[in-house]
Amino acid sequence: MKKILIVSLLTVAVFQLMKAQAHPVSPSSKIGILVNGGIVNTYMFNPPFFWVRCIEGCTPEYQQWKKGIVFNLGLSYQLNERHYLYLSGGYSSFGFKEKVIQFEFPNGREDKKSWKFIGLELGHQFNILITDEMKFFLANGIRPEMTVQDEYDVLKKINLSYSGRLGIEYAVNDHFGITFNGLFKSALLKYNKSDRVGFYNDYLPYGLGLELGAVIHR
């Protein structure tokens, strides 16, 4: 009887040790390193946007979607099993394609407009569903961003946007995961300067796209 009890206790101890090694818990595990990037189709609310003052001619025949890219690097902090806060910084772009009718181009001239930004995003992630290997999440963030490339001199230097993500995180192991998500990014305020004249409407860009990334749990 004593041998059976000793064997049982040893078995329980071994299983507990294996479980602890498979799922280590420490204060530092609440911190995560985030990296992601993707492609976004960008356009605008209430088009057209007349990006240059034109006395005559140069009326846009149409304006349409243009692809842009996003890239972010940041940190996350786990509040509990379902809630995370994150802070990330990175690069993004907005733009559009257009066809303009001009006197010297009676059949129209196609062109692309693009603006580039660097920003800092503060957000919250909620894990909607958690399984052994997968997390299905919803994330929302606010992003102040600075215009870093504007050859047309039409945008404000500092702008504000919203980022919404819906996706999954696949746990490769206890310390590394791969993320895949959809992204919606939208201006919260107009991006064009108030002192500019000649716009049809204010420039309020938005984008829809996909991101691929990684999470390192320290």
mmCIF file of C-alpha atoms in Angstrom:
data_model
loop_
_atom_site.group_PDB
_atom_site.id
_atom_site.type_symbol
_atom_site.label_atom_id
_atom_site.label_comp_id
_atom_site.label_asym_id
_atom_site.label_seq_id
_atom_site.Cartn_x
_atom_site.Cartn_y
_atom_site.Cartn_z
ATOM 1 C CA MET A 1 0.000 0.000 0.000
ATOM 2 C CA LYS A 2 2.825 2.340 0.908
ATOM 3 C CA LYS A 3 4.552 1.607 -2.429
ATOM 4 C CA ILE A 4 1.362 2.372 -4.341
ATOM 5 C CA LEU A 5 0.991 5.681 -2.469
ATOM 6 C CA ILE A 6 4.620 6.645 -3.165
ATOM 7 C CA VAL A 7 4.276 5.772 -6.862
ATOM 8 C CA SER A 8 1.035 7.779 -7.068
ATOM 9 C CA LEU A 9 2.640 10.826 -5.444
ATOM 10 C CA LEU A 10 5.663 10.601 -7.731
ATOM 11 C CA THR A 11 3.386 10.305 -10.781
ATOM 12 C CA VAL A 12 1.416 13.394 -9.756
ATOM 13 C CA ALA A 13 4.654 15.290 -9.097
ATOM 14 C CA VAL A 14 6.050 14.374 -12.524
ATOM 15 C CA PHE A 15 2.863 15.450 -14.317
ATOM 16 C CA GLN A 16 2.800 18.741 -12.405
ATOM 17 C CA LEU A 17 6.436 19.372 -13.325
ATOM 18 C CA MET A 18 5.748 18.610 -17.000
ATOM 19 C CA LYS A 19 2.747 20.931 -16.965
ATOM 20 C CA ALA A 20 4.765 23.739 -15.391
ATOM 21 C CA GLN A 21 7.498 23.359 -17.995
ATOM 22 C CA ALA A 22 5.013 23.268 -20.871
ATOM 23 C CA HIS A 23 3.191 26.404 -19.648
ATOM 24 C CA PRO A 24 5.670 28.542 -17.733
ATOM 25 C CA VAL A 25 4.076 31.407 -15.828
ATOM 26 C CA SER A 26 6.128 34.419 -14.827
ATOM 27 C CA PRO A 27 5.538 38.166 -14.559
ATOM 28 C CA SER A 28 7.665 38.758 -17.667
ATOM 29 C CA SER A 29 5.335 36.579 -19.773
ATOM 30 C CA LYS A 30 2.821 39.447 -19.718
ATOM 31 C CA ILE A 31 5.072 41.418 -22.083
ATOM 32 C CA GLY A 32 4.973 40.706 -25.812
ATOM 33 C CA ILE A 33 6.899 42.007 -28.827
ATOM 34 C CA LEU A 34 4.743 42.678 -31.895
ATOM 35 C CA VAL A 35 5.700 43.014 -35.542
ATOM 36 C CA ASN A 36 3.342 43.083 -38.529
ATOM 37 C CA GLY A 37 3.025 44.393 -42.039
ATOM 38 C CA GLY A 38 0.589 44.257 -44.895
ATOM 39 C CA ILE A 39 -1.010 45.666 -48.013
ATOM 40 C CA VAL A 40 -3.952 48.063 -47.866
ATOM 41 C CA ASN A 41 -6.267 49.325 -50.597
ATOM 42 C CA THR A 42 -6.727 53.032 -49.853
ATOM 43 C CA TYR A 43 -9.369 55.493 -50.995
ATOM 44 C CA MET A 44 -11.336 58.347 -49.408
ATOM 45 C CA PHE A 45 -14.713 59.363 -48.063
ATOM 46 C CA ASN A 46 -16.725 62.007 -50.007
ATOM 47 C CA PRO A 47 -14.659 62.102 -53.244
ATOM 48 C CA PRO A 48 -13.486 63.843 -55.327
ATOM 49 C CA PHE A 49 -10.523 65.441 -53.596
ATOM 50 C CA PHE A 50 -9.115 68.305 -55.671
ATOM 51 C CA TRP A 51 -5.500 68.250 -54.500
ATOM 52 C CA VAL A 52 -4.377 71.304 -56.483
ATOM 53 C CA ARG A 53 -6.043 74.616 -57.268
ATOM 54 C CA CYS A 54 -6.907 74.639 -60.953
ATOM 55 C CA ILE A 55 -8.037 77.736 -62.818
ATOM 56 C CA GLU A 56 -9.252 75.800 -65.849
ATOM 57 C CA GLY A 57 -8.789 72.317 -67.285
ATOM 58 C CA CYS A 58 -7.461 69.553 -64.969
ATOM 59 C CA THR A 59 -10.852 68.315 -63.708
ATOM 60 C CA PRO A 60 -10.643 64.716 -62.427
ATOM 61 C CA GLU A 61 -12.747 62.387 -64.560
ATOM 62 C CA TYR A 62 -12.513 59.726 -61.855
ATOM 63 C CA GLN A 63 -10.603 58.870 -58.680
ATOM 64 C CA GLN A 64 -10.222 55.282 -57.462
ATOM 65 C CA TRP A 65 -8.438 52.883 -55.094
ATOM 66 C CA LYS A 66 -4.659 52.714 -54.805
ATOM 67 C CA LYS A 67 -2.586 50.110 -52.946
ATOM 68 C CA GLY A 68 -0.488 51.164 -49.967
ATOM 69 C CA ILE A 69 1.608 49.370 -47.358
ATOM 70 C CA VAL A 70 1.720 49.330 -43.549
ATOM 71 C CA PHE A 71 4.434 48.170 -41.155
ATOM 72 C CA ASN A 72 4.461 48.314 -37.345
ATOM 73 C CA LEU A 73 6.709 47.272 -34.457
ATOM 74 C CA GLY A 74 5.612 47.477 -30.829
ATOM 75 C CA LEU A 75 4.951 46.028 -27.384
ATOM 76 C CA SER A 76 1.868 44.493 -25.773
ATOM 77 C CA TYR A 77 0.943 44.079 -22.106
ATOM 78 C CA GLN A 78 -1.451 41.354 -20.944
ATOM 79 C CA LEU A 79 -4.057 42.599 -18.455
ATOM 80 C CA ASN A 80 -5.703 39.170 -18.192
ATOM 81 C CA GLU A 81 -6.464 36.175 -20.400
ATOM 82 C CA ARG A 82 -8.671 38.147 -22.790
ATOM 83 C CA HIS A 83 -7.491 41.755 -22.607
ATOM 84 C CA TYR A 84 -4.239 43.319 -23.854
ATOM 85 C CA LEU A 85 -2.957 46.859 -24.259
ATOM 86 C CA TYR A 86 -0.462 47.607 -27.018
ATOM 87 C CA LEU A 87 1.765 50.454 -28.173
ATOM 88 C CA SER A 88 3.335 50.338 -31.623
ATOM 89 C CA GLY A 89 5.005 52.625 -34.095
ATOM 90 C CA GLY A 90 5.498 52.384 -37.809
ATOM 91 C CA TYR A 91 4.900 53.428 -41.383
ATOM 92 C CA SER A 92 1.770 53.709 -43.520
ATOM 93 C CA SER A 93 0.557 55.373 -46.705
ATOM 94 C CA PHE A 94 -2.654 56.730 -48.213
ATOM 95 C CA GLY A 95 -3.385 57.629 -51.816
ATOM 96 C CA PHE A 96 -5.556 57.213 -54.894
ATOM 97 C CA LYS A 97 -5.442 56.886 -58.674
ATOM 98 C CA GLU A 98 -7.104 59.443 -60.900
ATOM 99 C CA LYS A 99 -7.720 60.379 -64.504
ATOM 100 C CA VAL A 100 -7.542 64.091 -65.251
ATOM 101 C CA ILE A 101 -8.843 65.896 -68.326
ATOM 102 C CA GLN A 102 -6.476 68.701 -69.359
ATOM 103 C CA PHE A 103 -6.137 70.963 -72.370
ATOM 104 C CA GLU A 104 -2.875 69.296 -73.447
ATOM 105 C CA PHE A 105 -4.321 65.813 -72.741
ATOM 106 C CA PRO A 106 -7.832 65.831 -74.307
ATOM 107 C CA ASN A 107 -8.173 62.061 -73.827
ATOM 108 C CA GLY A 108 -7.205 62.328 -70.189
ATOM 109 C CA ARG A 109 -4.044 61.693 -68.199
ATOM 110 C CA GLU A 110 -3.826 58.966 -65.548
ATOM 111 C CA ASP A 111 -1.862 59.729 -62.410
ATOM 112 C CA LYS A 112 -1.256 58.405 -58.890
ATOM 113 C CA LYS A 113 -1.217 60.424 -55.687
ATOM 114 C CA SER A 114 0.438 59.049 -52.558
ATOM 115 C CA TRP A 115 1.277 60.381 -49.096
ATOM 116 C CA LYS A 116 3.480 58.651 -46.519
ATOM 117 C CA PHE A 117 3.247 58.786 -42.723
ATOM 118 C CA ILE A 118 4.946 57.596 -39.555
ATOM 119 C CA GLY A 119 2.755 57.119 -36.506
ATOM 120 C CA LEU A 120 2.430 55.896 -32.938
ATOM 121 C CA GLU A 121 -0.590 53.695 -32.157
ATOM 122 C CA LEU A 122 -2.120 53.033 -28.732
ATOM 123 C CA GLY A 123 -4.759 50.317 -28.628
ATOM 124 C CA HIS A 124 -6.637 47.498 -26.939
ATOM 125 C CA GLN A 125 -6.957 43.862 -28.032
ATOM 126 C CA PHE A 126 -9.801 41.598 -26.926
ATOM 127 C CA ASN A 127 -9.512 37.836 -27.416
ATOM 128 C CA ILE A 128 -12.998 36.805 -28.527
ATOM 129 C CA LEU A 129 -12.325 33.053 -28.522
ATOM 130 C CA ILE A 130 -9.368 31.120 -27.078
ATOM 131 C CA THR A 131 -8.411 27.514 -27.875
ATOM 132 C CA ASP A 132 -5.265 25.502 -27.120
ATOM 133 C CA GLU A 133 -3.457 26.831 -30.202
ATOM 134 C CA MET A 134 -5.558 29.735 -31.516
ATOM 135 C CA LYS A 135 -6.784 33.118 -30.372
ATOM 136 C CA PHE A 136 -9.483 34.961 -32.319
ATOM 137 C CA PHE A 137 -9.099 38.666 -31.555
ATOM 138 C CA LEU A 138 -10.552 42.113 -32.120
ATOM 139 C CA ALA A 139 -8.249 45.133 -31.755
ATOM 140 C CA ASN A 140 -8.928 48.877 -31.842
ATOM 141 C CA GLY A 141 -6.333 51.649 -31.834
ATOM 142 C CA ILE A 142 -5.927 55.414 -32.111
ATOM 143 C CA ARG A 143 -2.974 56.601 -34.174
ATOM 144 C CA PRO A 144 -1.515 60.119 -34.277
ATOM 145 C CA GLU A 145 0.645 60.209 -37.407
ATOM 146 C CA MET A 146 3.019 62.662 -39.016
ATOM 147 C CA THR A 147 3.161 63.341 -42.748
ATOM 148 C CA VAL A 148 6.711 62.579 -43.911
ATOM 149 C CA GLN A 149 6.296 62.708 -47.700
ATOM 150 C CA ASP A 150 4.030 65.284 -49.331
ATOM 151 C CA GLU A 151 5.487 66.580 -52.580
ATOM 152 C CA TYR A 152 2.224 68.420 -53.301
ATOM 153 C CA ASP A 153 2.234 70.331 -49.950
ATOM 154 C CA VAL A 154 -1.486 69.829 -49.354
ATOM 155 C CA LEU A 155 -1.695 67.839 -46.075
ATOM 156 C CA LYS A 156 -1.353 68.835 -42.429
ATOM 157 C CA LYS A 157 1.830 67.779 -40.680
ATOM 158 C CA ILE A 158 0.036 66.000 -37.804
ATOM 159 C CA ASN A 159 -3.066 63.841 -38.403
ATOM 160 C CA LEU A 160 -5.215 61.393 -36.453
ATOM 161 C CA SER A 161 -6.541 58.001 -37.573
ATOM 162 C CA TYR A 162 -8.313 54.883 -36.262
ATOM 163 C CA SER A 163 -7.172 51.282 -36.820
ATOM 164 C CA GLY A 164 -9.467 48.268 -36.423
ATOM 165 C CA ARG A 165 -8.294 44.654 -36.729
ATOM 166 C CA LEU A 166 -10.060 41.291 -36.718
ATOM 167 C CA GLY A 167 -7.878 38.196 -36.901
ATOM 168 C CA ILE A 168 -6.257 35.119 -35.402
ATOM 169 C CA GLU A 169 -3.061 34.301 -33.534
ATOM 170 C CA TYR A 170 -1.639 30.792 -33.946
ATOM 171 C CA ALA A 171 0.678 29.635 -31.156
ATOM 172 C CA VAL A 172 3.734 27.900 -32.641
ATOM 173 C CA ASN A 173 5.000 27.335 -29.079
ATOM 174 C CA ASP A 174 4.709 28.965 -25.653
ATOM 175 C CA HIS A 175 6.816 31.951 -26.674
ATOM 176 C CA PHE A 176 6.079 32.541 -30.365
ATOM 177 C CA GLY A 177 2.901 33.097 -32.357
ATOM 178 C CA ILE A 178 1.925 34.028 -35.921
ATOM 179 C CA THR A 179 -0.875 36.526 -36.553
ATOM 180 C CA PHE A 180 -3.106 37.100 -39.571
ATOM 181 C CA ASN A 181 -5.792 39.765 -39.632
ATOM 182 C CA GLY A 182 -7.941 42.095 -41.644
ATOM 183 C CA LEU A 183 -7.326 45.826 -41.214
ATOM 184 C CA PHE A 184 -9.568 48.876 -41.485
ATOM 185 C CA LYS A 185 -7.749 52.210 -41.180
ATOM 186 C CA SER A 186 -9.569 55.527 -41.356
ATOM 187 C CA ALA A 187 -8.934 59.233 -40.858
ATOM 188 C CA LEU A 188 -10.696 60.696 -37.817
ATOM 189 C CA LEU A 189 -10.118 64.291 -38.924
ATOM 190 C CA LYS A 190 -9.508 65.859 -42.316
ATOM 191 C CA TYR A 191 -5.921 65.502 -43.550
ATOM 192 C CA ASN A 192 -5.753 68.549 -45.842
ATOM 193 C CA LYS A 193 -4.649 71.972 -44.664
ATOM 194 C CA SER A 194 -7.414 74.412 -43.747
ATOM 195 C CA ASP A 195 -5.722 77.312 -45.523
ATOM 196 C CA ARG A 196 -5.670 75.548 -48.899
ATOM 197 C CA VAL A 197 -8.245 76.596 -51.491
ATOM 198 C CA GLY A 198 -9.587 74.838 -54.532
ATOM 199 C CA PHE A 199 -10.629 71.506 -52.982
ATOM 200 C CA TYR A 200 -13.903 69.946 -53.990
ATOM 201 C CA ASN A 201 -14.084 68.184 -50.606
ATOM 202 C CA ASP A 202 -11.823 67.632 -47.610
ATOM 203 C CA TYR A 203 -9.455 64.668 -47.794
ATOM 204 C CA LEU A 204 -10.665 61.912 -45.434
ATOM 205 C CA PRO A 205 -8.741 58.771 -46.453
ATOM 206 C CA TYR A 206 -9.418 55.191 -45.406
ATOM 207 C CA GLY A 207 -8.079 51.759 -46.286
ATOM 208 C CA LEU A 208 -8.986 48.062 -46.205
ATOM 209 C CA GLY A 209 -6.343 45.356 -46.225
ATOM 210 C CA LEU A 210 -4.607 42.313 -44.758
ATOM 211 C CA GLU A 211 -1.674 42.007 -42.351
ATOM 212 C CA LEU A 212 0.701 39.179 -41.435
ATOM 213 C CA GLY A 213 2.765 39.336 -38.266
ATOM 214 C CA ALA A 214 4.427 37.670 -35.315
ATOM 215 C CA VAL A 215 4.205 37.863 -31.516
ATOM 216 C CA ILE A 216 7.085 37.016 -29.191
ATOM 217 C CA HIS A 217 6.019 36.364 -25.590
ATOM 218 C CA ARG A 218 8.998 37.001 -23.343
#
